[in-house]
mmCIF file of C-alpha atoms in Angstrom:
data_model
loop_
_atom_site.group_PDB
_atom_site.id
_atom_site.type_symbol
_atom_site.label_atom_id
_atom_site.label_comp_id
_atom_site.label_asym_id
_atom_site.label_seq_id
_atom_site.Cartn_x
_atom_site.Cartn_y
_atom_site.Cartn_z
ATOM 1 C CA MET A 908 0.000 0.000 0.000
ATOM 2 C CA PHE A 909 2.833 2.386 0.844
ATOM 3 C CA LYS A 910 4.369 2.022 -2.628
ATOM 4 C CA TYR A 911 1.062 3.053 -4.241
ATOM 5 C CA LEU A 912 0.822 6.072 -1.965
ATOM 6 C CA ALA A 913 4.408 7.020 -2.826
ATOM 7 C CA LEU A 914 3.651 6.613 -6.555
ATOM 8 C CA PHE A 915 0.622 8.854 -6.174
ATOM 9 C CA VAL A 916 2.629 11.575 -4.399
ATOM 10 C CA VAL A 917 5.367 11.472 -7.055
ATOM 11 C CA LEU A 918 2.859 11.619 -9.904
ATOM 12 C CA ALA A 919 0.843 14.372 -8.258
ATOM 13 C CA HIS A 920 3.955 16.475 -7.731
ATOM 14 C CA GLY A 921 5.350 15.814 -11.208
ATOM 15 C CA ILE A 922 2.161 16.500 -13.098
ATOM 16 C CA GLN A 923 1.014 19.581 -11.137
ATOM 17 C CA GLY A 924 -2.543 20.480 -11.907
ATOM 18 C CA GLN A 925 -3.573 17.709 -14.240
ATOM 19 C CA LYS A 926 -6.394 15.506 -13.012
ATOM 20 C CA ILE A 927 -5.131 12.305 -11.423
ATOM 21 C CA ILE A 928 -7.965 9.873 -10.738
ATOM 22 C CA ILE A 929 -8.008 6.385 -9.233
ATOM 23 C CA GLY A 930 -9.090 3.773 -11.776
ATOM 24 C CA LEU A 931 -9.058 3.475 -15.532
ATOM 25 C CA CYS A 932 -9.687 6.176 -18.105
ATOM 26 C CA PRO A 933 -13.388 6.669 -18.819
ATOM 27 C CA ARG A 934 -14.794 5.472 -22.112
ATOM 28 C CA VAL A 935 -15.441 8.327 -24.484
ATOM 29 C CA ASN A 936 -16.287 8.557 -28.160
ATOM 30 C CA VAL A 937 -14.391 10.717 -30.618
ATOM 31 C CA GLN A 938 -15.620 12.818 -33.515
ATOM 32 C CA GLU A 939 -16.977 10.590 -36.275
ATOM 33 C CA ASN A 940 -16.128 11.209 -39.924
ATOM 34 C CA PHE A 941 -13.228 13.425 -38.895
ATOM 35 C CA ASP A 942 -11.958 15.706 -41.676
ATOM 36 C CA LEU A 943 -8.350 16.772 -41.111
ATOM 37 C CA ASP A 944 -8.450 19.380 -43.890
ATOM 38 C CA LYS A 945 -11.289 21.214 -42.106
ATOM 39 C CA TYR A 946 -9.416 20.985 -38.793
ATOM 40 C CA LEU A 947 -6.180 22.558 -40.062
ATOM 41 C CA GLY A 948 -5.454 26.147 -39.113
ATOM 42 C CA THR A 949 -5.250 28.144 -35.914
ATOM 43 C CA TRP A 950 -6.966 27.120 -32.690
ATOM 44 C CA TYR A 951 -6.880 29.351 -29.610
ATOM 45 C CA GLU A 952 -6.950 27.750 -26.200
ATOM 46 C CA ALA A 953 -10.015 28.953 -24.263
ATOM 47 C CA GLU A 954 -9.852 26.673 -21.208
ATOM 48 C CA LYS A 955 -7.982 23.609 -19.988
ATOM 49 C CA TYR A 956 -6.994 21.584 -16.965
ATOM 50 C CA SER A 957 -4.035 23.447 -15.464
ATOM 51 C CA GLU A 958 -0.837 22.693 -17.367
ATOM 52 C CA PRO A 959 2.742 23.255 -16.089
ATOM 53 C CA PHE A 960 4.095 24.079 -19.577
ATOM 54 C CA GLU A 961 1.800 27.092 -19.699
ATOM 55 C CA LEU A 962 2.540 28.573 -16.260
ATOM 56 C CA GLY A 963 3.125 32.300 -16.577
ATOM 57 C CA GLY A 964 1.980 32.254 -20.193
ATOM 58 C CA LYS A 965 -0.816 33.811 -22.193
ATOM 59 C CA CYS A 966 -2.132 33.867 -25.767
ATOM 60 C CA MET A 967 -1.763 30.063 -26.096
ATOM 61 C CA LYS A 968 -2.606 28.735 -29.526
ATOM 62 C CA GLN A 969 -2.057 25.717 -31.752
ATOM 63 C CA VAL A 970 -1.424 25.964 -35.474
ATOM 64 C CA TRP A 971 -2.196 22.748 -37.355
ATOM 65 C CA SER A 972 -0.621 22.614 -40.803
ATOM 66 C CA GLY A 973 -0.084 20.135 -43.599
ATOM 67 C CA GLU A 974 0.601 16.456 -43.378
ATOM 68 C CA SER A 975 3.842 14.863 -44.554
ATOM 69 C CA ASN A 976 4.718 11.168 -44.333
ATOM 70 C CA GLY A 977 1.728 10.532 -42.081
ATOM 71 C CA LYS A 978 2.710 13.264 -39.611
ATOM 72 C CA ILE A 979 0.833 16.519 -39.068
ATOM 73 C CA SER A 980 2.712 19.605 -37.896
ATOM 74 C CA VAL A 981 1.278 21.114 -34.694
ATOM 75 C CA LEU A 982 2.964 24.320 -33.550
ATOM 76 C CA GLU A 983 2.044 25.384 -30.018
ATOM 77 C CA GLN A 984 2.845 28.976 -29.087
ATOM 78 C CA LEU A 985 2.418 31.175 -26.049
ATOM 79 C CA ILE A 986 3.813 34.432 -24.735
ATOM 80 C CA LYS A 987 5.481 34.583 -21.313
ATOM 81 C CA LYS A 988 3.766 37.327 -19.301
ATOM 82 C CA ASN A 989 6.865 38.472 -17.429
ATOM 83 C CA SER A 990 9.221 38.761 -20.414
ATOM 84 C CA GLY A 991 7.032 38.965 -23.509
ATOM 85 C CA LYS A 992 9.082 36.099 -24.961
ATOM 86 C CA VAL A 993 7.356 33.799 -27.452
ATOM 87 C CA VAL A 994 7.715 30.118 -26.563
ATOM 88 C CA ASN A 995 7.273 27.582 -29.372
ATOM 89 C CA GLY A 996 6.541 23.892 -29.113
ATOM 90 C CA ASP A 997 7.091 22.056 -32.403
ATOM 91 C CA ASN A 998 5.000 18.894 -32.189
ATOM 92 C CA THR A 999 3.710 16.313 -34.613
ATOM 93 C CA ALA A 1000 0.434 14.450 -34.559
ATOM 94 C CA LYS A 1001 -0.422 11.181 -36.237
ATOM 95 C CA PHE A 1002 -3.566 9.137 -36.517
ATOM 96 C CA VAL A 1003 -4.029 6.059 -34.365
ATOM 97 C CA GLY A 1004 -5.798 3.658 -36.702
ATOM 98 C CA ASN A 1005 -8.643 4.882 -38.901
ATOM 99 C CA ARG A 1006 -8.155 8.388 -40.358
ATOM 100 C CA ASN A 1007 -11.904 9.046 -40.121
ATOM 101 C CA GLU A 1008 -11.695 8.658 -36.354
ATOM 102 C CA ALA A 1009 -10.345 11.660 -34.428
ATOM 103 C CA LYS A 1010 -7.883 9.623 -32.350
ATOM 104 C CA LEU A 1011 -4.386 11.000 -32.693
ATOM 105 C CA THR A 1012 -1.112 10.827 -30.826
ATOM 106 C CA LEU A 1013 0.794 14.043 -30.178
ATOM 107 C CA ASP A 1014 4.573 13.675 -30.154
ATOM 108 C CA THR A 1015 6.731 16.305 -28.479
ATOM 109 C CA PRO A 1016 10.511 16.454 -29.001
ATOM 110 C CA GLY A 1017 12.371 15.217 -25.946
ATOM 111 C CA VAL A 1018 9.410 13.240 -24.596
ATOM 112 C CA PRO A 1019 9.930 9.481 -25.002
ATOM 113 C CA PHE A 1020 6.274 8.677 -25.689
ATOM 114 C CA GLY A 1021 3.364 10.224 -27.537
ATOM 115 C CA ALA A 1022 0.315 11.493 -25.682
ATOM 116 C CA PRO A 1023 -3.240 10.644 -26.702
ATOM 117 C CA TYR A 1024 -4.915 13.579 -28.458
ATOM 118 C CA TRP A 1025 -8.545 12.644 -28.938
ATOM 119 C CA ILE A 1026 -10.940 15.142 -30.459
ATOM 120 C CA LEU A 1027 -14.239 14.363 -28.759
ATOM 121 C CA GLU A 1028 -16.169 16.900 -30.781
ATOM 122 C CA THR A 1029 -15.565 19.756 -33.179
ATOM 123 C CA ASP A 1030 -17.679 21.776 -35.559
ATOM 124 C CA TYR A 1031 -14.418 22.849 -37.307
ATOM 125 C CA ASP A 1032 -15.507 26.523 -37.423
ATOM 126 C CA ASN A 1033 -15.924 27.423 -33.753
ATOM 127 C CA TYR A 1034 -14.795 24.889 -31.163
ATOM 128 C CA SER A 1035 -12.919 21.668 -30.526
ATOM 129 C CA VAL A 1036 -13.001 19.582 -27.339
ATOM 130 C CA VAL A 1037 -9.739 17.663 -26.919
ATOM 131 C CA TRP A 1038 -9.240 14.864 -24.396
ATOM 132 C CA SER A 1039 -6.171 12.965 -23.300
ATOM 133 C CA CYS A 1040 -6.106 10.229 -20.690
ATOM 134 C CA ILE A 1041 -3.200 7.976 -19.752
ATOM 135 C CA ASP A 1042 -3.760 4.773 -17.762
ATOM 136 C CA THR A 1043 -0.983 3.939 -15.305
ATOM 137 C CA GLY A 1044 -2.648 0.827 -13.895
ATOM 138 C CA LEU A 1045 -3.920 2.079 -10.557
ATOM 139 C CA LEU A 1046 -4.466 5.678 -11.668
ATOM 140 C CA ASN A 1047 -5.301 7.650 -14.773
ATOM 141 C CA ILE A 1048 -3.941 11.070 -15.682
ATOM 142 C CA ARG A 1049 -6.313 13.368 -17.540
ATOM 143 C CA PHE A 1050 -5.643 16.400 -19.707
ATOM 144 C CA THR A 1051 -8.232 18.376 -21.638
ATOM 145 C CA TRP A 1052 -8.506 21.530 -23.689
ATOM 146 C CA ILE A 1053 -11.310 23.588 -25.160
ATOM 147 C CA LEU A 1054 -9.980 25.154 -28.349
ATOM 148 C CA THR A 1055 -11.783 27.817 -30.344
ATOM 149 C CA ARG A 1056 -11.257 29.644 -33.606
ATOM 150 C CA ASP A 1057 -11.740 33.016 -31.854
ATOM 151 C CA ARG A 1058 -9.581 34.270 -28.984
ATOM 152 C CA HIS A 1059 -12.736 35.300 -27.125
ATOM 153 C CA PRO A 1060 -15.484 32.786 -27.959
ATOM 154 C CA SER A 1061 -19.128 33.541 -27.279
ATOM 155 C CA GLU A 1062 -20.950 32.045 -24.319
ATOM 156 C CA SER A 1063 -23.053 29.911 -26.681
ATOM 157 C CA ILE A 1064 -19.913 28.335 -28.182
ATOM 158 C CA MET A 1065 -18.541 27.552 -24.728
ATOM 159 C CA LYS A 1066 -21.872 25.987 -23.698
ATOM 160 C CA LYS A 1067 -21.606 23.609 -26.660
ATOM 161 C CA ALA A 1068 -18.134 22.587 -25.512
ATOM 162 C CA TYR A 1069 -19.221 22.142 -21.878
ATOM 163 C CA ALA A 1070 -22.077 19.906 -23.041
ATOM 164 C CA VAL A 1071 -19.504 17.398 -24.325
ATOM 165 C CA TYR A 1072 -18.055 17.060 -20.808
ATOM 166 C CA ASP A 1073 -21.560 16.705 -19.357
ATOM 167 C CA ARG A 1074 -22.312 13.896 -21.792
ATOM 168 C CA TYR A 1075 -19.457 11.807 -20.345
ATOM 169 C CA ASN A 1076 -19.694 13.059 -16.727
ATOM 170 C CA LEU A 1077 -16.158 14.429 -16.974
ATOM 171 C CA ILE A 1078 -14.734 16.849 -14.437
ATOM 172 C CA LYS A 1079 -15.236 20.478 -15.485
ATOM 173 C CA THR A 1080 -12.755 22.315 -13.277
ATOM 174 C CA PHE A 1081 -11.086 24.337 -15.984
ATOM 175 C CA GLU A 1082 -8.566 27.128 -15.940
ATOM 176 C CA LYS A 1083 -9.365 29.974 -18.315
ATOM 177 C CA THR A 1084 -6.516 30.801 -20.681
ATOM 178 C CA ASP A 1085 -5.504 34.463 -20.772
ATOM 179 C CA GLN A 1086 -6.135 35.655 -24.329
ATOM 180 C CA ASP A 1087 -6.203 39.380 -23.485
ATOM 181 C CA ASP A 1088 -3.859 41.943 -25.035
ATOM 182 C CA CYS A 1089 -2.344 39.460 -27.488
ATOM 183 C CA PRO A 1090 -0.478 40.967 -30.452
ATOM 184 C CA SER A 1091 -2.668 41.016 -33.563
ATOM 185 C CA GLU A 1092 0.012 39.233 -35.617
ATOM 186 C CA PHE A 1093 0.297 36.483 -33.002
#
């Protein structure tokens, strides 16, 4: 029992802010008939589970661009509030299985394994609900993001995204991403 408690403490400290839950990842469905071409482009992060990479940052966005050799380029960018420095994350995504199913893996340089990047629902023009859950045996580690095409989405768009979490009884303790005073060219 002590080793499981120690594992929990280590994971909780190392993952800071992500949701760590006892048990297996919940079953969720992903977007059917997924169309990558419609998904490409810029997505602004509206809300998420707290994420260490983004601490002290604002204006977080993802830019999805063309596919080459089965890999999709996903540039993540944010601006550090204290310095104004732009931080880039050059990632690649690839489909897990069927290309019509919105189950992807996101690979980040320097990380030895890819993370699940499942698009639970998107209308391509306004919002995308992204889910990631990693089973560790005794625990699962959850990440989620609400992405939107506008930096400041309307309340009705956010309600559509929240409804996806309600459908699966997923935890909705989000952190709002600061998208204020972002440079127009960013």
